PDB file of C-alpha atoms in Angstrom:
ATOM      1  CA  UNK A   1      14.707  59.524  10.492  1.00 42.00           C
ATOM      2  CA  UNK A   2      17.744  61.679  11.243  1.00 40.00           C
ATOM      3  CA  UNK A   3      20.771  59.998  12.761  1.00 41.00           C
ATOM      4  CA  UNK A   4      24.546  60.129  12.642  1.00 43.00           C
ATOM      5  CA  UNK A   5      25.755  58.529   9.426  1.00 42.00           C
ATOM      6  CA  UNK A   6      28.389  56.639  11.428  1.00 42.00           C
ATOM      7  CA  UNK A   7      25.596  54.564  12.988  1.00 50.00           C
ATOM      8  CA  UNK A   8      23.536  52.024  11.142  1.00 74.00           C
ATOM      9  CA  UNK A   9      20.963  51.939  13.932  1.00 84.00           C
ATOM     10  CA  UNK A  10      19.394  55.095  15.388  1.00 86.00           C
ATOM     11  CA  UNK A  11      18.715  54.994  19.164  1.00 89.00           C
ATOM     12  CA  UNK A  12      15.081  53.921  18.855  1.00 90.00           C
ATOM     13  CA  UNK A  13      15.994  50.967  16.629  1.00 90.00           C
ATOM     14  CA  UNK A  14      18.864  49.968  18.904  1.00 92.00           C
ATOM     15  CA  UNK A  15      16.543  49.896  21.927  1.00 94.00           C
ATOM     16  CA  UNK A  16      13.994  47.753  20.093  1.00 94.00           C
ATOM     17  CA  UNK A  17      16.690  45.244  19.111  1.00 94.00           C
ATOM     18  CA  UNK A  18      18.019  45.151  22.672  1.00 95.00           C
ATOM     19  CA  UNK A  19      14.522  44.166  23.798  1.00 95.00           C
ATOM     20  CA  UNK A  20      13.884  41.732  20.932  1.00 96.00           C
ATOM     21  CA  UNK A  21      17.109  39.731  20.497  1.00 96.00           C
ATOM     22  CA  UNK A  22      17.258  38.321  24.084  1.00 96.00           C
ATOM     23  CA  UNK A  23      13.723  36.997  23.686  1.00 96.00           C
ATOM     24  CA  UNK A  24      14.642  35.028  20.534  1.00 95.00           C
ATOM     25  CA  UNK A  25      16.710  32.538  22.569  1.00 94.00           C
ATOM     26  CA  UNK A  26      15.741  30.671  25.711  1.00 94.00           C
ATOM     27  CA  UNK A  27      19.230  30.634  27.193  1.00 94.00           C
ATOM     28  CA  UNK A  28      22.173  32.974  27.640  1.00 94.00           C
ATOM     29  CA  UNK A  29      24.329  30.577  25.654  1.00 94.00           C
ATOM     30  CA  UNK A  30      21.684  30.653  22.911  1.00 94.00           C
ATOM     31  CA  UNK A  31      21.930  34.443  22.787  1.00 95.00           C
ATOM     32  CA  UNK A  32      25.702  34.217  22.359  1.00 96.00           C
ATOM     33  CA  UNK A  33      25.264  31.720  19.518  1.00 95.00           C
ATOM     34  CA  UNK A  34      22.647  33.952  17.853  1.00 94.00           C
ATOM     35  CA  UNK A  35      25.103  36.832  17.968  1.00 95.00           C
ATOM     36  CA  UNK A  36      27.996  34.676  16.787  1.00 94.00           C
ATOM     37  CA  UNK A  37      25.888  33.371  13.904  1.00 94.00           C
ATOM     38  CA  UNK A  38      25.262  36.961  12.804  1.00 92.00           C
ATOM     39  CA  UNK A  39      28.998  37.522  12.523  1.00 93.00           C
ATOM     40  CA  UNK A  40      29.816  39.145  15.864  1.00 94.00           C
ATOM     41  CA  UNK A  41      33.506  38.509  16.557  1.00 93.00           C
ATOM     42  CA  UNK A  42      34.503  36.058  19.255  1.00 93.00           C
ATOM     43  CA  UNK A  43      36.620  38.844  20.700  1.00 92.00           C
ATOM     44  CA  UNK A  44      33.475  40.767  21.646  1.00 92.00           C
ATOM     45  CA  UNK A  45      31.750  37.666  22.978  1.00 94.00           C
ATOM     46  CA  UNK A  46      34.695  36.239  24.944  1.00 94.00           C
ATOM     47  CA  UNK A  47      34.210  38.428  28.033  1.00 93.00           C
ATOM     48  CA  UNK A  48      30.575  37.348  28.299  1.00 94.00           C
ATOM     49  CA  UNK A  49      31.450  33.674  27.913  1.00 94.00           C
ATOM     50  CA  UNK A  50      33.957  34.087  30.737  1.00 94.00           C
ATOM     51  CA  UNK A  51      31.347  35.703  32.971  1.00 92.00           C
ATOM     52  CA  UNK A  52      28.910  32.891  32.295  1.00 93.00           C
ATOM     53  CA  UNK A  53      31.564  30.320  33.054  1.00 92.00           C
ATOM     54  CA  UNK A  54      32.432  32.029  36.334  1.00 92.00           C
ATOM     55  CA  UNK A  55      28.928  32.826  37.586  1.00 92.00           C
ATOM     56  CA  UNK A  56      25.864  32.719  35.340  1.00 91.00           C
ATOM     57  CA  UNK A  57      23.789  34.748  37.764  1.00 91.00           C
ATOM     58  CA  UNK A  58      25.935  37.879  37.419  1.00 90.00           C
ATOM     59  CA  UNK A  59      24.767  38.712  33.887  1.00 92.00           C
ATOM     60  CA  UNK A  60      21.441  38.522  32.032  1.00 94.00           C
ATOM     61  CA  UNK A  61      20.580  37.952  28.397  1.00 95.00           C
ATOM     62  CA  UNK A  62      19.587  41.626  28.140  1.00 95.00           C
ATOM     63  CA  UNK A  63      22.892  42.890  29.538  1.00 95.00           C
ATOM     64  CA  UNK A  64      24.803  40.707  27.085  1.00 95.00           C
ATOM     65  CA  UNK A  65      22.782  41.964  24.113  1.00 95.00           C
ATOM     66  CA  UNK A  66      22.953  45.625  25.214  1.00 96.00           C
ATOM     67  CA  UNK A  67      26.724  45.485  25.620  1.00 95.00           C
ATOM     68  CA  UNK A  68      27.381  43.686  22.325  1.00 95.00           C
ATOM     69  CA  UNK A  69      24.909  45.676  20.192  1.00 94.00           C
ATOM     70  CA  UNK A  70      26.154  48.977  21.602  1.00 93.00           C
ATOM     71  CA  UNK A  71      29.722  48.005  20.771  1.00 93.00           C
ATOM     72  CA  UNK A  72      29.043  46.972  17.190  1.00 93.00           C
ATOM     73  CA  UNK A  73      26.856  50.044  16.668  1.00 90.00           C
ATOM     74  CA  UNK A  74      29.845  52.214  17.576  1.00 89.00           C
ATOM     75  CA  UNK A  75      32.107  50.498  15.042  1.00 88.00           C
ATOM     76  CA  UNK A  76      30.875  52.708  12.198  1.00 81.00           C
ATOM     77  CA  UNK A  77      31.488  51.282   8.755  1.00 82.00           C
ATOM     78  CA  UNK A  78      33.596  48.450  10.150  1.00 86.00           C
ATOM     79  CA  UNK A  79      30.545  46.917  11.816  1.00 87.00           C
ATOM     80  CA  UNK A  80      28.139  47.518   8.949  1.00 87.00           C
ATOM     81  CA  UNK A  81      27.990  43.920   7.706  1.00 89.00           C
ATOM     82  CA  UNK A  82      27.393  42.521  11.209  1.00 92.00           C
ATOM     83  CA  UNK A  83      24.672  45.083  11.935  1.00 90.00           C
ATOM     84  CA  UNK A  84      22.914  44.247   8.700  1.00 88.00           C
ATOM     85  CA  UNK A  85      23.042  40.509   9.387  1.00 91.00           C
ATOM     86  CA  UNK A  86      21.790  40.930  12.961  1.00 92.00           C
ATOM     87  CA  UNK A  87      18.909  43.086  11.772  1.00 90.00           C
ATOM     88  CA  UNK A  88      18.104  40.600   9.006  1.00 91.00           C
ATOM     89  CA  UNK A  89      18.015  37.663  11.445  1.00 92.00           C
ATOM     90  CA  UNK A  90      15.857  39.561  13.913  1.00 93.00           C
ATOM     91  CA  UNK A  91      13.348  40.590  11.241  1.00 90.00           C
ATOM     92  CA  UNK A  92      13.204  37.188   9.513  1.00 91.00           C
ATOM     93  CA  UNK A  93      12.843  35.099  12.698  1.00 93.00           C
ATOM     94  CA  UNK A  94       9.680  32.975  12.344  1.00 92.00           C
ATOM     95  CA  UNK A  95       9.532  30.066  14.812  1.00 93.00           C
ATOM     96  CA  UNK A  96       8.182  31.809  17.893  1.00 94.00           C
ATOM     97  CA  UNK A  97       7.043  28.438  19.265  1.00 94.00           C
ATOM     98  CA  UNK A  98      10.628  27.792  20.394  1.00 94.00           C
ATOM     99  CA  UNK A  99      10.599  30.810  22.715  1.00 95.00           C
ATOM    100  CA  UNK A 100       9.536  30.979  26.319  1.00 95.00           C
ATOM    101  CA  UNK A 101       5.727  31.291  26.383  1.00 94.00           C
ATOM    102  CA  UNK A 102       5.885  34.699  28.094  1.00 95.00           C
ATOM    103  CA  UNK A 103       8.277  35.968  25.407  1.00 94.00           C
ATOM    104  CA  UNK A 104       6.294  34.954  22.321  1.00 95.00           C
ATOM    105  CA  UNK A 105       3.781  37.790  22.054  1.00 95.00           C
ATOM    106  CA  UNK A 106       6.226  40.510  23.177  1.00 94.00           C
ATOM    107  CA  UNK A 107       8.787  39.215  20.654  1.00 94.00           C
ATOM    108  CA  UNK A 108       6.247  39.298  17.846  1.00 95.00           C
ATOM    109  CA  UNK A 109       5.228  42.839  18.770  1.00 95.00           C
ATOM    110  CA  UNK A 110       8.827  44.006  19.002  1.00 94.00           C
ATOM    111  CA  UNK A 111       9.649  42.381  15.672  1.00 93.00           C
ATOM    112  CA  UNK A 112       6.704  44.187  14.043  1.00 93.00           C
ATOM    113  CA  UNK A 113       7.931  47.498  15.474  1.00 92.00           C
ATOM    114  CA  UNK A 114      11.452  46.842  14.188  1.00 90.00           C
ATOM    115  CA  UNK A 115      10.108  46.062  10.730  1.00 89.00           C
ATOM    116  CA  UNK A 116       7.986  49.217  10.729  1.00 88.00           C
ATOM    117  CA  UNK A 117      10.919  51.365  11.815  1.00 85.00           C
ATOM    118  CA  UNK A 118      13.197  49.824   9.197  1.00 83.00           C
ATOM    119  CA  UNK A 119      10.580  50.385   6.489  1.00 81.00           C
ATOM    120  CA  UNK A 120      10.292  54.053   7.467  1.00 73.00           C
ATOM    121  CA  UNK A 121      14.067  54.397   7.466  1.00 72.00           C
ATOM    122  CA  UNK A 122      14.291  52.691   4.070  1.00 67.00           C
ATOM    123  CA  UNK A 123      11.593  54.993   2.698  1.00 60.00           C
ATOM    124  CA  UNK A 124      13.515  58.051   3.845  1.00 56.00           C
ATOM    125  CA  UNK A 125      16.689  56.563   2.415  1.00 68.00           C
ATOM    126  CA  UNK A 126      14.991  56.000  -0.928  1.00 67.00           C
ATOM    127  CA  UNK A 127      13.550  59.514  -0.921  1.00 63.00           C
ATOM    128  CA  UNK A 128      16.931  60.988  -0.055  1.00 63.00           C
ATOM    129  CA  UNK A 129      18.546  58.887  -2.757  1.00 75.00           C
ATOM    130  CA  UNK A 130      15.926  60.029  -5.259  1.00 72.00           C
ATOM    131  CA  UNK A 131      16.598  63.656  -4.313  1.00 76.00           C
ATOM    132  CA  UNK A 132      20.336  63.076  -4.583  1.00 79.00           C
ATOM    133  CA  UNK A 133      19.878  61.426  -7.980  1.00 81.00           C
ATOM    134  CA  UNK A 134      17.684  64.293  -9.180  1.00 83.00           C
ATOM    135  CA  UNK A 135      20.190  66.851  -7.903  1.00 86.00           C
ATOM    136  CA  UNK A 136      23.040  64.983  -9.595  1.00 88.00           C
ATOM    137  CA  UNK A 137      21.066  64.794 -12.845  1.00 88.00           C
ATOM    138  CA  UNK A 138      20.388  68.556 -12.756  1.00 90.00           C
ATOM    139  CA  UNK A 139      24.037  69.257 -12.039  1.00 90.00           C
ATOM    140  CA  UNK A 140      25.137  66.961 -14.858  1.00 91.00           C
ATOM    141  CA  UNK A 141      22.684  68.654 -17.225  1.00 91.00           C
ATOM    142  CA  UNK A 142      23.925  72.123 -16.227  1.00 92.00           C
ATOM    143  CA  UNK A 143      27.531  71.016 -16.607  1.00 92.00           C
ATOM    144  CA  UNK A 144      26.833  69.492 -20.017  1.00 93.00           C
ATOM    145  CA  UNK A 145      25.020  72.652 -21.143  1.00 92.00           C
ATOM    146  CA  UNK A 146      27.857  74.859 -19.895  1.00 93.00           C
ATOM    147  CA  UNK A 147      30.375  72.729 -21.757  1.00 94.00           C
ATOM    148  CA  UNK A 148      28.199  72.763 -24.894  1.00 89.00           C
ATOM    149  CA  UNK A 149      27.939  76.549 -24.816  1.00 90.00           C
ATOM    150  CA  UNK A 150      31.685  76.864 -24.268  1.00 93.00           C
ATOM    151  CA  UNK A 151      32.361  74.614 -27.263  1.00 92.00           C
ATOM    152  CA  UNK A 152      29.840  76.558 -29.335  1.00 90.00           C
ATOM    153  CA  UNK A 153      31.420  79.870 -28.367  1.00 93.00           C
ATOM    154  CA  UNK A 154      34.856  78.554 -29.352  1.00 94.00           C
ATOM    155  CA  UNK A 155      33.482  77.279 -32.668  1.00 92.00           C
ATOM    156  CA  UNK A 156      31.888  80.641 -33.478  1.00 92.00           C
ATOM    157  CA  UNK A 157      35.065  82.499 -32.542  1.00 94.00           C
ATOM    158  CA  UNK A 158      37.019  80.308 -34.956  1.00 94.00           C
ATOM    159  CA  UNK A 159      34.403  80.822 -37.683  1.00 92.00           C
ATOM    160  CA  UNK A 160      34.511  84.595 -37.212  1.00 93.00           C
ATOM    161  CA  UNK A 161      38.267  84.480 -37.626  1.00 94.00           C
ATOM    162  CA  UNK A 162      38.023  82.398 -40.787  1.00 91.00           C
ATOM    163  CA  UNK A 163      35.429  84.726 -42.283  1.00 91.00           C
ATOM    164  CA  UNK A 164      37.490  87.819 -41.431  1.00 92.00           C
ATOM    165  CA  UNK A 165      40.502  86.312 -43.196  1.00 91.00           C
ATOM    166  CA  UNK A 166      38.471  85.937 -46.393  1.00 89.00           C
ATOM    167  CA  UNK A 167      38.144  89.693 -46.790  1.00 89.00           C
ATOM    168  CA  UNK A 168      41.885  89.752 -47.504  1.00 88.00           C
ATOM    169  CA  UNK A 169      41.641  87.051 -50.193  1.00 85.00           C
ATOM    170  CA  UNK A 170      41.818  88.621 -53.642  1.00 85.00           C
ATOM    171  CA  UNK A 171      41.137  85.502 -55.716  1.00 85.00           C
ATOM    172  CA  UNK A 172      37.321  85.305 -56.168  1.00 82.00           C
ATOM    173  CA  UNK A 173      37.367  81.545 -56.732  1.00 82.00           C
ATOM    174  CA  UNK A 174      39.438  80.788 -53.619  1.00 86.00           C
ATOM    175  CA  UNK A 175      37.365  83.260 -51.635  1.00 86.00           C
ATOM    176  CA  UNK A 176      34.096  81.668 -52.742  1.00 82.00           C
ATOM    177  CA  UNK A 177      35.318  78.142 -52.035  1.00 84.00           C
ATOM    178  CA  UNK A 178      36.511  79.137 -48.570  1.00 88.00           C
ATOM    179  CA  UNK A 179      33.175  80.850 -47.891  1.00 87.00           C
ATOM    180  CA  UNK A 180      31.417  77.580 -48.717  1.00 85.00           C
ATOM    181  CA  UNK A 181      33.425  75.900 -45.971  1.00 88.00           C
ATOM    182  CA  UNK A 182      32.570  78.598 -43.435  1.00 89.00           C
ATOM    183  CA  UNK A 183      28.865  78.430 -44.278  1.00 88.00           C
ATOM    184  CA  UNK A 184      28.878  74.647 -44.063  1.00 87.00           C
ATOM    185  CA  UNK A 185      30.443  74.771 -40.604  1.00 89.00           C
ATOM    186  CA  UNK A 186      27.964  77.417 -39.430  1.00 89.00           C
ATOM    187  CA  UNK A 187      25.102  75.070 -40.281  1.00 87.00           C
ATOM    188  CA  UNK A 188      26.916  72.085 -38.779  1.00 86.00           C
ATOM    189  CA  UNK A 189      27.024  73.824 -35.389  1.00 85.00           C
ATOM    190  CA  UNK A 190      23.223  73.492 -35.295  1.00 83.00           C
ATOM    191  CA  UNK A 191      23.185  69.864 -36.417  1.00 80.00           C
ATOM    192  CA  UNK A 192      22.056  70.622 -39.972  1.00 84.00           C
ATOM    193  CA  UNK A 193      23.050  67.901 -42.413  1.00 78.00           C
ATOM    194  CA  UNK A 194      25.505  69.190 -44.991  1.00 79.00           C
ATOM    195  CA  UNK A 195      26.749  67.850 -48.289  1.00 79.00           C
ATOM    196  CA  UNK A 196      29.784  69.770 -49.433  1.00 72.00           C
ATOM    197  CA  UNK A 197      30.398  70.858 -53.031  1.00 67.00           C
ATOM    198  CA  UNK A 198      30.098  68.065 -55.573  1.00 68.00           C
ATOM    199  CA  UNK A 199      30.199  67.500 -59.328  1.00 71.00           C
ATOM    200  CA  UNK A 200      27.772  65.550 -61.512  1.00 71.00           C
ATOM    201  CA  UNK A 201      29.127  64.123 -64.767  1.00 63.00           C
ATOM    202  CA  UNK A 202      27.365  62.880 -67.885  1.00 67.00           C
ATOM    203  CA  UNK A 203      27.875  59.495 -69.538  1.00 70.00           C
ATOM    204  CA  UNK A 204      30.983  60.765 -71.322  1.00 73.00           C
ATOM    205  CA  UNK A 205      32.550  61.805 -68.060  1.00 67.00           C
ATOM    206  CA  UNK A 206      32.147  65.479 -68.794  1.00 68.00           C
ATOM    207  CA  UNK A 207      31.083  67.846 -66.025  1.00 60.00           C
ATOM    208  CA  UNK A 208      27.325  68.304 -66.266  1.00 60.00           C
ATOM    209  CA  UNK A 209      26.762  70.256 -63.049  1.00 71.00           C
ATOM    210  CA  UNK A 210      28.933  71.703 -60.332  1.00 77.00           C
ATOM    211  CA  UNK A 211      27.035  72.231 -57.095  1.00 77.00           C
ATOM    212  CA  UNK A 212      28.383  74.437 -54.311  1.00 77.00           C
ATOM    213  CA  UNK A 213      26.656  72.306 -51.694  1.00 80.00           C
ATOM    214  CA  UNK A 214      23.408  70.965 -50.304  1.00 87.00           C
ATOM    215  CA  UNK A 215      21.810  70.827 -46.893  1.00 87.00           C
ATOM    216  CA  UNK A 216      18.869  69.142 -45.229  1.00 88.00           C
ATOM    217  CA  UNK A 217      16.711  70.668 -42.510  1.00 88.00           C
ATOM    218  CA  UNK A 218      13.260  69.754 -41.190  1.00 88.00           C
ATOM    219  CA  UNK A 219      12.895  67.127 -43.909  1.00 88.00           C
ATOM    220  CA  UNK A 220      13.584  69.543 -46.779  1.00 90.00           C
ATOM    221  CA  UNK A 221      16.546  69.530 -49.168  1.00 91.00           C
ATOM    222  CA  UNK A 222      18.237  72.780 -50.203  1.00 92.00           C
ATOM    223  CA  UNK A 223      20.530  73.249 -53.186  1.00 90.00           C
ATOM    224  CA  UNK A 224      23.095  75.863 -52.173  1.00 90.00           C
ATOM    225  CA  UNK A 225      24.800  78.429 -54.391  1.00 90.00           C
ATOM    226  CA  UNK A 226      27.391  80.862 -53.009  1.00 88.00           C
ATOM    227  CA  UNK A 227      28.845  83.867 -54.832  1.00 89.00           C
ATOM    228  CA  UNK A 228      31.460  86.347 -53.685  1.00 88.00           C
ATOM    229  CA  UNK A 229      32.019  88.596 -56.657  1.00 84.00           C
ATOM    230  CA  UNK A 230      32.555  92.294 -57.104  1.00 83.00           C
ATOM    231  CA  UNK A 231      29.096  92.871 -58.593  1.00 91.00           C
ATOM    232  CA  UNK A 232      25.567  91.861 -57.551  1.00 94.00           C
ATOM    233  CA  UNK A 233      24.310  88.507 -58.815  1.00 93.00           C
ATOM    234  CA  UNK A 234      22.571  88.993 -62.152  1.00 95.00           C
ATOM    235  CA  UNK A 235      19.571  87.228 -63.636  1.00 94.00           C
ATOM    236  CA  UNK A 236      21.673  84.802 -65.706  1.00 94.00           C
ATOM    237  CA  UNK A 237      23.419  83.367 -62.645  1.00 92.00           C
ATOM    238  CA  UNK A 238      20.083  83.227 -60.826  1.00 93.00           C
ATOM    239  CA  UNK A 239      18.408  81.430 -63.739  1.00 94.00           C
ATOM    240  CA  UNK A 240      21.153  78.813 -63.934  1.00 91.00           C
ATOM    241  CA  UNK A 241      20.715  78.001 -60.263  1.00 91.00           C
ATOM    242  CA  UNK A 242      16.942  77.825 -60.594  1.00 93.00           C
ATOM    243  CA  UNK A 243      17.259  75.421 -63.527  1.00 91.00           C
ATOM    244  CA  UNK A 244      19.333  73.104 -61.347  1.00 90.00           C
ATOM    245  CA  UNK A 245      16.682  73.339 -58.628  1.00 91.00           C
ATOM    246  CA  UNK A 246      13.807  72.645 -61.062  1.00 91.00           C
ATOM    247  CA  UNK A 247      15.629  69.524 -62.200  1.00 88.00           C
ATOM    248  CA  UNK A 248      15.269  68.033 -58.720  1.00 89.00           C
ATOM    249  CA  UNK A 249      11.872  67.150 -57.312  1.00 88.00           C
ATOM    250  CA  UNK A 250      10.811  69.139 -54.228  1.00 90.00           C
ATOM    251  CA  UNK A 251      14.286  70.619 -53.732  1.00 93.00           C
ATOM    252  CA  UNK A 252      14.489  74.189 -52.419  1.00 94.00           C
ATOM    253  CA  UNK A 253      17.014  76.891 -53.349  1.00 93.00           C
ATOM    254  CA  UNK A 254      19.397  78.769 -51.071  1.00 94.00           C
ATOM    255  CA  UNK A 255      21.471  81.410 -52.854  1.00 94.00           C
ATOM    256  CA  UNK A 256      23.929  83.503 -50.828  1.00 92.00           C
ATOM    257  CA  UNK A 257      25.768  86.478 -52.306  1.00 92.00           C
ATOM    258  CA  UNK A 258      28.434  88.706 -50.799  1.00 89.00           C
ATOM    259  CA  UNK A 259      27.527  91.541 -53.157  1.00 90.00           C
ATOM    260  CA  UNK A 260      23.737  91.357 -53.201  1.00 92.00           C
ATOM    261  CA  UNK A 261      21.399  90.714 -56.140  1.00 95.00           C
ATOM    262  CA  UNK A 262      20.216  92.795 -59.075  1.00 95.00           C
ATOM    263  CA  UNK A 263      16.554  93.737 -59.323  1.00 95.00           C
ATOM    264  CA  UNK A 264      15.903  91.365 -62.258  1.00 96.00           C
ATOM    265  CA  UNK A 265      17.541  88.492 -60.352  1.00 96.00           C
ATOM    266  CA  UNK A 266      15.269  89.113 -57.375  1.00 96.00           C
ATOM    267  CA  UNK A 267      12.206  89.325 -59.642  1.00 96.00           C
ATOM    268  CA  UNK A 268      13.135  86.017 -61.246  1.00 94.00           C
ATOM    269  CA  UNK A 269      13.340  84.346 -57.841  1.00 95.00           C
ATOM    270  CA  UNK A 270       9.976  85.869 -56.884  1.00 95.00           C
ATOM    271  CA  UNK A 271       8.369  84.297 -59.950  1.00 94.00           C
ATOM    272  CA  UNK A 272       9.962  80.976 -59.048  1.00 94.00           C
ATOM    273  CA  UNK A 273       8.182  81.029 -55.677  1.00 94.00           C
ATOM    274  CA  UNK A 274       5.083  79.753 -57.488  1.00 92.00           C
ATOM    275  CA  UNK A 275       6.862  76.424 -57.891  1.00 92.00           C
ATOM    276  CA  UNK A 276       9.568  76.185 -55.237  1.00 93.00           C
ATOM    277  CA  UNK A 277      10.797  77.757 -52.032  1.00 95.00           C
ATOM    278  CA  UNK A 278      13.556  80.170 -53.025  1.00 95.00           C
ATOM    279  CA  UNK A 279      15.755  81.727 -50.341  1.00 95.00           C
ATOM    280  CA  UNK A 280      18.183  84.565 -51.035  1.00 96.00           C
ATOM    281  CA  UNK A 281      20.724  85.596 -48.437  1.00 93.00           C
ATOM    282  CA  UNK A 282      23.498  88.140 -48.132  1.00 93.00           C
ATOM    283  CA  UNK A 283      26.945  87.810 -46.608  1.00 90.00           C
ATOM    284  CA  UNK A 284      26.184  90.508 -44.049  1.00 90.00           C
ATOM    285  CA  UNK A 285      23.554  88.194 -42.579  1.00 91.00           C
ATOM    286  CA  UNK A 286      26.228  85.565 -42.052  1.00 89.00           C
ATOM    287  CA  UNK A 287      28.481  88.182 -40.432  1.00 90.00           C
ATOM    288  CA  UNK A 288      25.696  89.190 -38.021  1.00 91.00           C
ATOM    289  CA  UNK A 289      24.855  85.575 -37.323  1.00 89.00           C
ATOM    290  CA  UNK A 290      28.452  84.867 -36.315  1.00 91.00           C
ATOM    291  CA  UNK A 291      28.806  88.054 -34.281  1.00 91.00           C
ATOM    292  CA  UNK A 292      25.642  87.306 -32.320  1.00 90.00           C
ATOM    293  CA  UNK A 293      26.364  83.567 -32.213  1.00 90.00           C
ATOM    294  CA  UNK A 294      22.824  83.079 -33.460  1.00 89.00           C
ATOM    295  CA  UNK A 295      20.994  79.919 -34.407  1.00 90.00           C
ATOM    296  CA  UNK A 296      21.497  79.135 -38.104  1.00 90.00           C
ATOM    297  CA  UNK A 297      18.565  76.713 -38.077  1.00 90.00           C
ATOM    298  CA  UNK A 298      16.235  79.428 -36.779  1.00 91.00           C
ATOM    299  CA  UNK A 299      17.652  81.853 -39.346  1.00 92.00           C
ATOM    300  CA  UNK A 300      16.842  79.404 -42.147  1.00 92.00           C
ATOM    301  CA  UNK A 301      13.323  78.717 -40.844  1.00 93.00           C
ATOM    302  CA  UNK A 302      12.599  82.451 -40.638  1.00 94.00           C
ATOM    303  CA  UNK A 303      13.825  82.983 -44.199  1.00 93.00           C
ATOM    304  CA  UNK A 304      11.575  80.145 -45.384  1.00 95.00           C
ATOM    305  CA  UNK A 305       8.572  81.559 -43.521  1.00 95.00           C
ATOM    306  CA  UNK A 306       8.999  84.988 -45.110  1.00 95.00           C
ATOM    307  CA  UNK A 307       9.488  83.500 -48.577  1.00 94.00           C
ATOM    308  CA  UNK A 308       6.396  81.301 -48.314  1.00 94.00           C
ATOM    309  CA  UNK A 309       3.983  83.681 -46.589  1.00 94.00           C
ATOM    310  CA  UNK A 310       5.189  87.109 -47.706  1.00 93.00           C
ATOM    311  CA  UNK A 311       6.503  85.991 -51.104  1.00 93.00           C
ATOM    312  CA  UNK A 312       9.816  87.686 -50.404  1.00 94.00           C
ATOM    313  CA  UNK A 313      12.795  85.511 -51.305  1.00 95.00           C
ATOM    314  CA  UNK A 314      15.197  88.209 -50.098  1.00 94.00           C
ATOM    315  CA  UNK A 315      14.640  89.369 -46.532  1.00 89.00           C
ATOM    316  CA  UNK A 316      17.853  90.526 -44.883  1.00 87.00           C
ATOM    317  CA  UNK A 317      17.620  89.366 -41.282  1.00 80.00           C
ATOM    318  CA  UNK A 318      19.554  91.053 -38.520  1.00 67.00           C
ATOM    319  CA  UNK A 319      18.657  91.432 -34.884  1.00 43.00           C
ATOM    320  CA  UNK A 320      15.383  89.508 -35.263  1.00 43.00           C
ATOM    321  CA  UNK A 321      17.100  86.120 -35.500  1.00 39.00           C
TER     322      UNK A 321
END
């Protein structure tokens, strides 16, 4: 039901109320009291009381109701509470036995029509509200996604800058440690659980193992090793990492090298695939991932898939992730 938002009652509802309200009271004074009880100000009713006092025959119940209801309907938001109370009283009126006999059936019919019209209006209001809520939810979702992408873009830009700075670092140990931090933050952007580098000691307090890091994704644990040396990773370094992996039930291996891997090191990891999932990665993959602002979780899943199905621990991914 379309109507000006400044009006609580559309014309058809106003006309029904103008016909109904006078019938709910036997006298003109009763009509004024009905209106006053609904909250209509005495200021609006005063002129009608004066007319009744001067000559009761000059004004009817219907003229009183039409004048008052039209006035409060034009008050906009200021008359909202009174309009609601008047409508409530008209709809909830029950004792039709107190009315003039000729008014009882018409009043009941008019009341039913008012109720029906109000129900239709309320249904449209609810539908409009539901549409507004849905529209607001979509807008909020789009806004949240836009903000998330903006934050993600800023995070990747910062990570690219950090990685670029590492190429100027001459100390291999500092460079490797800093690379661990970059890699950890790349995975964190996708909600992957990270445990940063940690040390395990024996009963004497001596260092037993030094782990570059660990991560958890899709219910699997990965022991991470990162190397940024001048030469490819050799079989000895690969074997040491695999021993640490074998010492942990169901743990997988993720080994990332900035300088690649020797053939024997790759062969050793291929043999290890019979027992564990072994993933080898190269720094250039990380560079591409950051440049393309790709999904690190998808990158890891694809590496796992290739290792498990194709028995290739080293598959350098580029544009396909």
